[in-house]
């Protein structure tokens, strides 16, 4: 798995440097956005070679965008997740206020909670560990080709063991969060990186450099 990067593009317009930052979620890549205005040749500014490189990079991202599969048509959890995986499937639910798990939840119970109006929810709950590699939802989702090319489970794990269902089931997660959800700062298990595709809503990432001082804190 690989974390989708942040794309930062600098466009010189009327002698000023303007920075635009866009987040790539999952396999969708909203390539570099070059600012409009008169293009001038200045020392240190983007030349024709740089512009051609950016265009080739954007073209490559556009091709990558077509190489994954994500269900786009489902506006709610009821038809897309609960019906496919099963309402009685037990899941881990996190209480956001305490960052602790609440036992005894099923997928159907969480869907009913999720679809309530915000003012009728007594707590802010989050689902971040629903791994679905061994569920029917797996056939509806395919990670980007670049992820599959570098994934150790796809490339290194013995095929014979994979056929028996014996493999680390950490490749596909379905995260379901209501407004106001967050997780505390953390490093993903084993130092793994991830790719995200936001089907509905907004997800904000706050990245902290792994300096010695930050790690001690």
Tab-separated table of C-alpha atoms in Angstrom:
chain	number	residue	atom	x	y	z
A	1	UNK	CA	0.000	0.000	0.000
A	2	UNK	CA	1.169	3.542	-0.654
A	3	UNK	CA	0.084	6.910	0.639
A	4	UNK	CA	-1.106	9.312	-2.042
A	5	UNK	CA	1.276	12.305	-2.087
A	6	UNK	CA	0.599	16.015	-1.898
A	7	UNK	CA	1.170	17.796	-5.171
A	8	UNK	CA	2.683	21.255	-4.973
A	9	UNK	CA	2.978	23.432	-8.043
A	10	UNK	CA	4.592	26.821	-8.339
A	11	UNK	CA	3.346	29.194	-11.016
A	12	UNK	CA	4.987	32.552	-11.565
A	13	UNK	CA	2.424	35.224	-12.394
A	14	UNK	CA	3.414	38.885	-12.703
A	15	UNK	CA	6.640	38.321	-10.803
A	16	UNK	CA	5.022	36.546	-7.800
A	17	UNK	CA	5.273	32.926	-6.829
A	18	UNK	CA	1.891	31.382	-6.132
A	19	UNK	CA	1.632	27.959	-4.522
A	20	UNK	CA	-1.307	25.627	-4.907
A	21	UNK	CA	-1.515	22.411	-2.958
A	22	UNK	CA	-3.889	19.609	-3.852
A	23	UNK	CA	-4.452	16.276	-2.185
A	24	UNK	CA	-4.571	13.096	-4.239
A	25	UNK	CA	-6.987	10.617	-2.745
A	26	UNK	CA	-6.696	6.982	-3.749
A	27	UNK	CA	-6.132	6.565	-7.454
A	28	UNK	CA	-7.591	9.948	-8.373
A	29	UNK	CA	-4.906	12.448	-9.321
A	30	UNK	CA	-5.851	16.061	-9.842
A	31	UNK	CA	-2.583	16.879	-11.604
A	32	UNK	CA	-0.526	20.055	-11.264
A	33	UNK	CA	-2.538	23.232	-11.695
A	34	UNK	CA	-0.471	25.909	-13.371
A	35	UNK	CA	-1.595	29.450	-12.597
A	36	UNK	CA	-3.107	31.511	-15.376
A	37	UNK	CA	-1.719	34.814	-16.575
A	38	UNK	CA	1.059	35.957	-18.814
A	39	UNK	CA	3.987	33.559	-18.755
A	40	UNK	CA	7.304	35.342	-18.497
A	41	UNK	CA	10.796	33.972	-18.671
A	42	UNK	CA	12.627	34.987	-15.514
A	43	UNK	CA	15.731	33.658	-13.802
A	44	UNK	CA	14.664	30.678	-11.743
A	45	UNK	CA	11.218	30.569	-13.361
A	46	UNK	CA	9.813	27.558	-15.201
A	47	UNK	CA	11.296	27.143	-18.657
A	48	UNK	CA	9.876	25.230	-21.602
A	49	UNK	CA	11.620	22.029	-20.506
A	50	UNK	CA	10.018	22.227	-17.048
A	51	UNK	CA	6.598	22.870	-18.553
A	52	UNK	CA	6.936	19.852	-20.882
A	53	UNK	CA	7.964	17.697	-17.901
A	54	UNK	CA	4.925	18.836	-15.926
A	55	UNK	CA	2.652	18.028	-18.849
A	56	UNK	CA	4.139	14.527	-19.170
A	57	UNK	CA	3.747	14.053	-15.397
A	58	UNK	CA	0.108	15.167	-15.531
A	59	UNK	CA	-0.505	12.851	-18.479
A	60	UNK	CA	0.927	9.929	-16.502
A	61	UNK	CA	-1.341	10.721	-13.560
A	62	UNK	CA	-4.343	10.856	-15.876
A	63	UNK	CA	-3.527	7.339	-17.094
A	64	UNK	CA	-3.109	6.159	-13.496
A	65	UNK	CA	-6.535	7.565	-12.656
A	66	UNK	CA	-8.154	4.963	-14.939
A	67	UNK	CA	-6.321	1.982	-13.451
A	68	UNK	CA	-8.275	1.491	-10.240
A	69	UNK	CA	-11.848	0.490	-9.417
A	70	UNK	CA	-13.972	2.245	-6.799
A	71	UNK	CA	-17.788	2.221	-6.473
A	72	UNK	CA	-18.852	5.825	-7.121
A	73	UNK	CA	-22.614	5.485	-7.350
A	74	UNK	CA	-23.566	4.778	-3.720
A	75	UNK	CA	-24.738	7.889	-1.831
A	76	UNK	CA	-25.209	6.103	1.512
A	77	UNK	CA	-23.783	3.175	3.440
A	78	UNK	CA	-26.986	1.151	3.348
A	79	UNK	CA	-26.900	-0.103	-0.268
A	80	UNK	CA	-23.126	-0.125	-0.698
A	81	UNK	CA	-21.435	-1.516	2.402
A	82	UNK	CA	-24.015	-3.094	4.702
A	83	UNK	CA	-25.865	-4.960	1.959
A	84	UNK	CA	-22.671	-6.331	0.426
A	85	UNK	CA	-20.759	-7.320	3.567
A	86	UNK	CA	-23.779	-8.089	5.756
A	87	UNK	CA	-25.549	-6.149	8.497
A	88	UNK	CA	-24.690	-8.753	11.152
A	89	UNK	CA	-20.938	-8.478	10.578
A	90	UNK	CA	-19.217	-7.552	13.870
A	91	UNK	CA	-17.033	-4.448	13.639
A	92	UNK	CA	-14.789	-2.360	15.877
A	93	UNK	CA	-16.189	1.098	16.615
A	94	UNK	CA	-14.138	3.907	18.154
A	95	UNK	CA	-15.439	6.558	20.530
A	96	UNK	CA	-13.709	9.648	19.175
A	97	UNK	CA	-13.805	11.568	22.466
A	98	UNK	CA	-11.848	8.896	24.349
A	99	UNK	CA	-10.070	7.267	21.366
A	100	UNK	CA	-11.132	3.886	22.745
A	101	UNK	CA	-13.075	1.013	21.186
A	102	UNK	CA	-16.699	0.241	22.033
A	103	UNK	CA	-17.556	-3.487	21.977
A	104	UNK	CA	-20.728	-5.144	20.710
A	105	UNK	CA	-21.311	-3.304	17.455
A	106	UNK	CA	-22.391	-4.736	14.114
A	107	UNK	CA	-22.164	-3.135	10.689
A	108	UNK	CA	-25.942	-2.763	10.528
A	109	UNK	CA	-26.068	-1.014	13.895
A	110	UNK	CA	-23.380	1.431	12.821
A	111	UNK	CA	-25.137	2.155	9.510
A	112	UNK	CA	-28.315	3.028	11.446
A	113	UNK	CA	-26.235	5.369	13.650
A	114	UNK	CA	-24.445	6.878	10.639
A	115	UNK	CA	-27.671	7.762	8.852
A	116	UNK	CA	-29.188	9.581	11.829
A	117	UNK	CA	-29.181	13.387	11.728
A	118	UNK	CA	-26.195	14.796	13.619
A	119	UNK	CA	-28.341	16.218	16.426
A	120	UNK	CA	-29.686	12.745	17.221
A	121	UNK	CA	-26.269	11.136	17.727
A	122	UNK	CA	-25.274	10.944	21.368
A	123	UNK	CA	-21.588	10.327	20.561
A	124	UNK	CA	-19.156	10.873	17.706
A	125	UNK	CA	-18.174	7.382	16.503
A	126	UNK	CA	-15.644	6.252	13.950
A	127	UNK	CA	-14.883	3.006	12.074
A	128	UNK	CA	-11.258	2.740	10.921
A	129	UNK	CA	-10.459	-0.996	11.020
A	130	UNK	CA	-13.008	-2.727	8.771
A	131	UNK	CA	-10.693	-4.809	6.579
A	132	UNK	CA	-12.678	-6.373	3.730
A	133	UNK	CA	-10.217	-8.521	1.760
A	134	UNK	CA	-12.226	-11.642	2.664
A	135	UNK	CA	-15.676	-10.152	2.109
A	136	UNK	CA	-17.816	-9.729	-1.043
A	137	UNK	CA	-16.933	-6.012	-1.077
A	138	UNK	CA	-13.441	-6.979	-2.230
A	139	UNK	CA	-14.727	-7.721	-5.754
A	140	UNK	CA	-16.036	-4.132	-6.044
A	141	UNK	CA	-12.734	-2.378	-5.260
A	142	UNK	CA	-9.340	-2.518	-6.919
A	143	UNK	CA	-6.349	-0.511	-5.778
A	144	UNK	CA	-4.359	1.632	-8.258
A	145	UNK	CA	-1.937	-0.283	-10.459
A	146	UNK	CA	1.074	1.511	-8.934
A	147	UNK	CA	0.032	0.198	-5.503
A	148	UNK	CA	-0.261	-3.374	-6.768
A	149	UNK	CA	3.146	-3.110	-8.428
A	150	UNK	CA	4.938	-2.421	-5.127
A	151	UNK	CA	2.710	-4.264	-2.645
A	152	UNK	CA	4.680	-6.982	-0.836
A	153	UNK	CA	1.606	-9.143	-0.297
A	154	UNK	CA	0.855	-9.148	-4.025
A	155	UNK	CA	4.452	-9.664	-5.109
A	156	UNK	CA	6.224	-11.641	-2.357
A	157	UNK	CA	3.651	-13.665	-0.438
A	158	UNK	CA	3.490	-17.310	-1.665
A	159	UNK	CA	0.688	-17.820	-4.153
A	160	UNK	CA	-0.125	-21.235	-2.656
A	161	UNK	CA	-0.706	-19.666	0.782
A	162	UNK	CA	-2.748	-16.849	-0.709
A	163	UNK	CA	-5.008	-19.380	-2.443
A	164	UNK	CA	-5.732	-20.978	0.951
A	165	UNK	CA	-6.632	-17.615	2.432
A	166	UNK	CA	-3.471	-17.504	4.543
A	167	UNK	CA	-2.049	-14.015	4.061
A	168	UNK	CA	-1.879	-10.707	5.979
A	169	UNK	CA	-5.306	-9.154	5.533
A	170	UNK	CA	-4.259	-5.523	5.679
A	171	UNK	CA	-4.692	-4.363	2.078
A	172	UNK	CA	-8.260	-3.051	1.903
A	173	UNK	CA	-10.014	-1.063	4.616
A	174	UNK	CA	-13.382	0.669	4.547
A	175	UNK	CA	-13.334	3.717	6.835
A	176	UNK	CA	-16.660	5.232	7.866
A	177	UNK	CA	-16.685	8.494	9.786
A	178	UNK	CA	-19.282	11.093	10.678
A	179	UNK	CA	-18.558	14.807	10.913
A	180	UNK	CA	-16.134	15.691	13.697
A	181	UNK	CA	-14.219	12.401	13.682
A	182	UNK	CA	-10.468	12.342	14.159
A	183	UNK	CA	-7.712	9.967	15.219
A	184	UNK	CA	-4.792	10.919	17.411
A	185	UNK	CA	-1.328	11.314	15.877
A	186	UNK	CA	0.118	7.889	15.149
A	187	UNK	CA	2.421	5.821	12.948
A	188	UNK	CA	0.632	3.083	11.018
A	189	UNK	CA	1.503	-0.460	12.085
A	190	UNK	CA	4.830	-1.682	10.781
A	191	UNK	CA	5.527	1.755	9.333
A	192	UNK	CA	3.274	0.960	6.386
A	193	UNK	CA	2.030	3.624	4.021
A	194	UNK	CA	-1.488	3.760	2.617
A	195	UNK	CA	-3.521	5.027	-0.335
A	196	UNK	CA	-6.883	6.692	0.171
A	197	UNK	CA	-9.912	7.211	-2.025
A	198	UNK	CA	-12.561	9.457	-0.486
A	199	UNK	CA	-15.933	8.248	-1.774
A	200	UNK	CA	-17.960	10.836	0.122
A	201	UNK	CA	-17.072	13.780	2.340
A	202	UNK	CA	-13.685	15.258	3.230
A	203	UNK	CA	-10.628	13.837	4.993
A	204	UNK	CA	-7.875	16.137	6.247
A	205	UNK	CA	-4.335	14.921	6.964
A	206	UNK	CA	-1.957	16.710	9.344
A	207	UNK	CA	1.581	15.502	8.673
A	208	UNK	CA	4.345	15.903	11.254
A	209	UNK	CA	8.013	15.450	10.256
A	210	UNK	CA	9.546	12.445	12.089
A	211	UNK	CA	12.287	14.496	13.708
A	212	UNK	CA	13.967	13.392	16.929
A	213	UNK	CA	12.165	16.097	18.916
A	214	UNK	CA	8.762	15.166	17.488
A	215	UNK	CA	9.296	11.480	18.127
A	216	UNK	CA	10.275	12.181	21.740
A	217	UNK	CA	7.118	14.232	22.204
